[in-house]
PDB file of C-alpha atoms in Angstrom:
ATOM      1  CA  UNK A   1       5.417  11.397 -14.755  1.00  0.00           C
ATOM      2  CA  UNK A   2       8.062  10.012 -12.384  1.00  0.00           C
ATOM      3  CA  UNK A   3      10.768  12.116 -14.034  1.00  0.00           C
ATOM      4  CA  UNK A   4       8.526  15.199 -13.869  1.00  0.00           C
ATOM      5  CA  UNK A   5       8.244  14.667 -10.120  1.00  0.00           C
ATOM      6  CA  UNK A   6      12.035  14.619  -9.903  1.00  0.00           C
ATOM      7  CA  UNK A   7      12.247  11.018  -8.742  1.00  0.00           C
ATOM      8  CA  UNK A   8      15.256   8.985  -9.807  1.00  0.00           C
ATOM      9  CA  UNK A   9      14.685   5.279 -10.365  1.00  0.00           C
ATOM     10  CA  UNK A  10      18.414   4.424 -10.511  1.00  0.00           C
ATOM     11  CA  UNK A  11      17.896   1.285 -12.580  1.00  0.00           C
ATOM     12  CA  UNK A  12      14.917   0.016 -10.548  1.00  0.00           C
ATOM     13  CA  UNK A  13      12.609  -2.000 -12.798  1.00  0.00           C
ATOM     14  CA  UNK A  14       9.506  -1.832 -10.595  1.00  0.00           C
ATOM     15  CA  UNK A  15       8.069   1.073  -8.667  1.00  0.00           C
ATOM     16  CA  UNK A  16       4.901   1.024  -6.596  1.00  0.00           C
ATOM     17  CA  UNK A  17       3.234   4.188  -7.854  1.00  0.00           C
ATOM     18  CA  UNK A  18       0.298   3.962  -5.447  1.00  0.00           C
ATOM     19  CA  UNK A  19       1.827   6.223  -2.766  1.00  0.00           C
ATOM     20  CA  UNK A  20       2.686   8.822  -5.433  1.00  0.00           C
ATOM     21  CA  UNK A  21      -0.773   8.528  -6.990  1.00  0.00           C
ATOM     22  CA  UNK A  22      -2.457   9.062  -3.632  1.00  0.00           C
ATOM     23  CA  UNK A  23      -0.306  12.134  -2.959  1.00  0.00           C
ATOM     24  CA  UNK A  24      -1.143  13.476  -6.423  1.00  0.00           C
ATOM     25  CA  UNK A  25      -4.881  12.897  -5.877  1.00  0.00           C
ATOM     26  CA  UNK A  26      -4.762  14.575  -2.465  1.00  0.00           C
ATOM     27  CA  UNK A  27      -3.061  17.658  -3.952  1.00  0.00           C
ATOM     28  CA  UNK A  28      -4.747  17.901  -7.357  1.00  0.00           C
ATOM     29  CA  UNK A  29      -8.190  16.405  -6.654  1.00  0.00           C
ATOM     30  CA  UNK A  30      -8.756  17.116  -2.969  1.00  0.00           C
ATOM     31  CA  UNK A  31     -12.526  16.627  -3.043  1.00  0.00           C
ATOM     32  CA  UNK A  32     -12.220  13.232  -4.752  1.00  0.00           C
ATOM     33  CA  UNK A  33      -9.499  12.200  -2.313  1.00  0.00           C
ATOM     34  CA  UNK A  34     -11.725  13.174   0.609  1.00  0.00           C
ATOM     35  CA  UNK A  35     -14.675  11.272  -0.897  1.00  0.00           C
ATOM     36  CA  UNK A  36     -12.589   8.107  -1.318  1.00  0.00           C
ATOM     37  CA  UNK A  37     -11.151   8.327   2.190  1.00  0.00           C
ATOM     38  CA  UNK A  38     -14.592   8.853   3.771  1.00  0.00           C
ATOM     39  CA  UNK A  39     -16.057   5.942   1.806  1.00  0.00           C
ATOM     40  CA  UNK A  40     -13.169   3.650   2.813  1.00  0.00           C
ATOM     41  CA  UNK A  41     -13.639   4.627   6.478  1.00  0.00           C
ATOM     42  CA  UNK A  42     -17.405   4.020   6.284  1.00  0.00           C
ATOM     43  CA  UNK A  43     -16.785   0.600   4.734  1.00  0.00           C
ATOM     44  CA  UNK A  44     -14.383  -0.297   7.575  1.00  0.00           C
ATOM     45  CA  UNK A  45     -16.913   0.827  10.180  1.00  0.00           C
ATOM     46  CA  UNK A  46     -19.566  -1.361   8.550  1.00  0.00           C
ATOM     47  CA  UNK A  47     -17.179  -4.329   8.656  1.00  0.00           C
ATOM     48  CA  UNK A  48     -16.925  -4.464   4.887  1.00  0.00           C
ATOM     49  CA  UNK A  49     -13.764  -5.385   3.022  1.00  0.00           C
ATOM     50  CA  UNK A  50     -12.155  -2.180   1.756  1.00  0.00           C
ATOM     51  CA  UNK A  51      -9.578  -3.750  -0.556  1.00  0.00           C
ATOM     52  CA  UNK A  52      -8.382  -1.363  -3.239  1.00  0.00           C
ATOM     53  CA  UNK A  53     -11.592   0.690  -3.360  1.00  0.00           C
ATOM     54  CA  UNK A  54     -10.822   4.086  -4.890  1.00  0.00           C
ATOM     55  CA  UNK A  55      -7.142   3.291  -5.383  1.00  0.00           C
ATOM     56  CA  UNK A  56      -7.069   1.222  -8.556  1.00  0.00           C
ATOM     57  CA  UNK A  57      -5.241   2.169 -11.721  1.00  0.00           C
ATOM     58  CA  UNK A  58      -8.638   2.709 -13.351  1.00  0.00           C
ATOM     59  CA  UNK A  59      -9.630   5.183 -10.608  1.00  0.00           C
ATOM     60  CA  UNK A  60      -6.512   7.259 -11.217  1.00  0.00           C
ATOM     61  CA  UNK A  61      -6.806   7.002 -15.012  1.00  0.00           C
ATOM     62  CA  UNK A  62     -10.322   8.457 -14.803  1.00  0.00           C
ATOM     63  CA  UNK A  63      -9.052  11.382 -12.726  1.00  0.00           C
ATOM     64  CA  UNK A  64      -6.450  12.019 -15.408  1.00  0.00           C
ATOM     65  CA  UNK A  65      -9.210  11.905 -18.035  1.00  0.00           C
ATOM     66  CA  UNK A  66      -7.618   8.885 -19.699  1.00  0.00           C
ATOM     67  CA  UNK A  67     -10.122   6.710 -21.548  1.00  0.00           C
ATOM     68  CA  UNK A  68     -10.453   3.430 -19.688  1.00  0.00           C
ATOM     69  CA  UNK A  69     -11.060   0.419 -21.950  1.00  0.00           C
ATOM     70  CA  UNK A  70     -13.852  -1.892 -20.843  1.00  0.00           C
ATOM     71  CA  UNK A  71     -11.328  -4.729 -20.459  1.00  0.00           C
ATOM     72  CA  UNK A  72     -10.281  -2.949 -17.236  1.00  0.00           C
ATOM     73  CA  UNK A  73     -13.667  -3.327 -15.561  1.00  0.00           C
ATOM     74  CA  UNK A  74     -13.502  -4.480 -11.964  1.00  0.00           C
ATOM     75  CA  UNK A  75     -12.885  -8.199 -11.532  1.00  0.00           C
ATOM     76  CA  UNK A  76     -12.595  -9.049 -15.211  1.00  0.00           C
ATOM     77  CA  UNK A  77      -8.857  -9.619 -15.260  1.00  0.00           C
ATOM     78  CA  UNK A  78      -8.980 -11.798 -12.162  1.00  0.00           C
ATOM     79  CA  UNK A  79     -11.725 -13.930 -13.695  1.00  0.00           C
ATOM     80  CA  UNK A  80      -9.850 -14.236 -16.986  1.00  0.00           C
ATOM     81  CA  UNK A  81      -6.658 -15.267 -15.229  1.00  0.00           C
ATOM     82  CA  UNK A  82      -8.503 -17.827 -13.112  1.00  0.00           C
ATOM     83  CA  UNK A  83     -10.123 -19.283 -16.260  1.00  0.00           C
ATOM     84  CA  UNK A  84      -6.848 -19.478 -18.183  1.00  0.00           C
ATOM     85  CA  UNK A  85      -4.940 -21.031 -15.285  1.00  0.00           C
ATOM     86  CA  UNK A  86      -7.744 -23.536 -14.735  1.00  0.00           C
ATOM     87  CA  UNK A  87      -7.693 -24.678 -18.348  1.00  0.00           C
ATOM     88  CA  UNK A  88      -3.904 -24.826 -18.436  1.00  0.00           C
ATOM     89  CA  UNK A  89      -3.987 -27.046 -15.382  1.00  0.00           C
ATOM     90  CA  UNK A  90      -6.512 -29.392 -16.988  1.00  0.00           C
ATOM     91  CA  UNK A  91      -5.172 -29.358 -20.562  1.00  0.00           C
ATOM     92  CA  UNK A  92      -1.409 -29.045 -19.994  1.00  0.00           C
ATOM     93  CA  UNK A  93      -0.581 -26.622 -22.834  1.00  0.00           C
ATOM     94  CA  UNK A  94      -1.588 -23.367 -24.457  1.00  0.00           C
ATOM     95  CA  UNK A  95      -2.205 -25.160 -27.766  1.00  0.00           C
ATOM     96  CA  UNK A  96      -4.970 -27.197 -26.117  1.00  0.00           C
ATOM     97  CA  UNK A  97      -6.879 -24.203 -24.737  1.00  0.00           C
ATOM     98  CA  UNK A  98     -10.278 -23.381 -26.229  1.00  0.00           C
ATOM     99  CA  UNK A  99     -10.508 -20.366 -28.559  1.00  0.00           C
ATOM    100  CA  UNK A 100     -12.477 -18.521 -25.878  1.00  0.00           C
ATOM    101  CA  UNK A 101      -9.782 -19.175 -23.310  1.00  0.00           C
ATOM    102  CA  UNK A 102      -7.074 -18.031 -25.737  1.00  0.00           C
ATOM    103  CA  UNK A 103      -9.062 -14.820 -26.250  1.00  0.00           C
ATOM    104  CA  UNK A 104      -9.124 -14.325 -22.469  1.00  0.00           C
ATOM    105  CA  UNK A 105      -5.338 -14.735 -22.409  1.00  0.00           C
ATOM    106  CA  UNK A 106      -5.007 -12.141 -25.190  1.00  0.00           C
ATOM    107  CA  UNK A 107      -7.160  -9.704 -23.205  1.00  0.00           C
ATOM    108  CA  UNK A 108      -5.025 -10.290 -20.107  1.00  0.00           C
ATOM    109  CA  UNK A 109      -1.906  -9.448 -22.097  1.00  0.00           C
ATOM    110  CA  UNK A 110      -3.580  -6.325 -23.479  1.00  0.00           C
ATOM    111  CA  UNK A 111      -4.600  -5.307 -19.968  1.00  0.00           C
ATOM    112  CA  UNK A 112      -1.004  -5.664 -18.773  1.00  0.00           C
ATOM    113  CA  UNK A 113       0.357  -3.853 -21.843  1.00  0.00           C
ATOM    114  CA  UNK A 114      -1.942  -0.918 -21.146  1.00  0.00           C
ATOM    115  CA  UNK A 115      -0.881  -0.834 -17.490  1.00  0.00           C
ATOM    116  CA  UNK A 116       2.783  -0.767 -18.489  1.00  0.00           C
ATOM    117  CA  UNK A 117       2.246   1.836 -21.201  1.00  0.00           C
ATOM    118  CA  UNK A 118       0.223   4.030 -18.846  1.00  0.00           C
ATOM    119  CA  UNK A 119       2.948   3.829 -16.197  1.00  0.00           C
ATOM    120  CA  UNK A 120       5.494   5.062 -18.757  1.00  0.00           C
ATOM    121  CA  UNK A 121       3.504   8.057 -20.066  1.00  0.00           C
TER     122      UNK A 121
END
């Protein structure tokens, strides 16, 4: 996608695609962009935390009609990471983690793999 937009990375390993994604949404999905912007403004006016509302990878994947695995549901990765880090702190090694915690780690890796793969398609 980056190459299609004519952007040269010149050996850069990390690119924040959010500004490009927002520009794409504004041009290709104007009504959705307007909806997100109005909702974010309303949240600010109500004193609510806006955070990444409407601007997550999942939001953009849905606009592109990419199937979003349930492991990407809001807050799941953060919870998994918190659980894994907590057990690592208490147990000192991966080998000592519970099977459930190891499964959470596997899902975190899968989540990251999907993010990286999606960014390269």
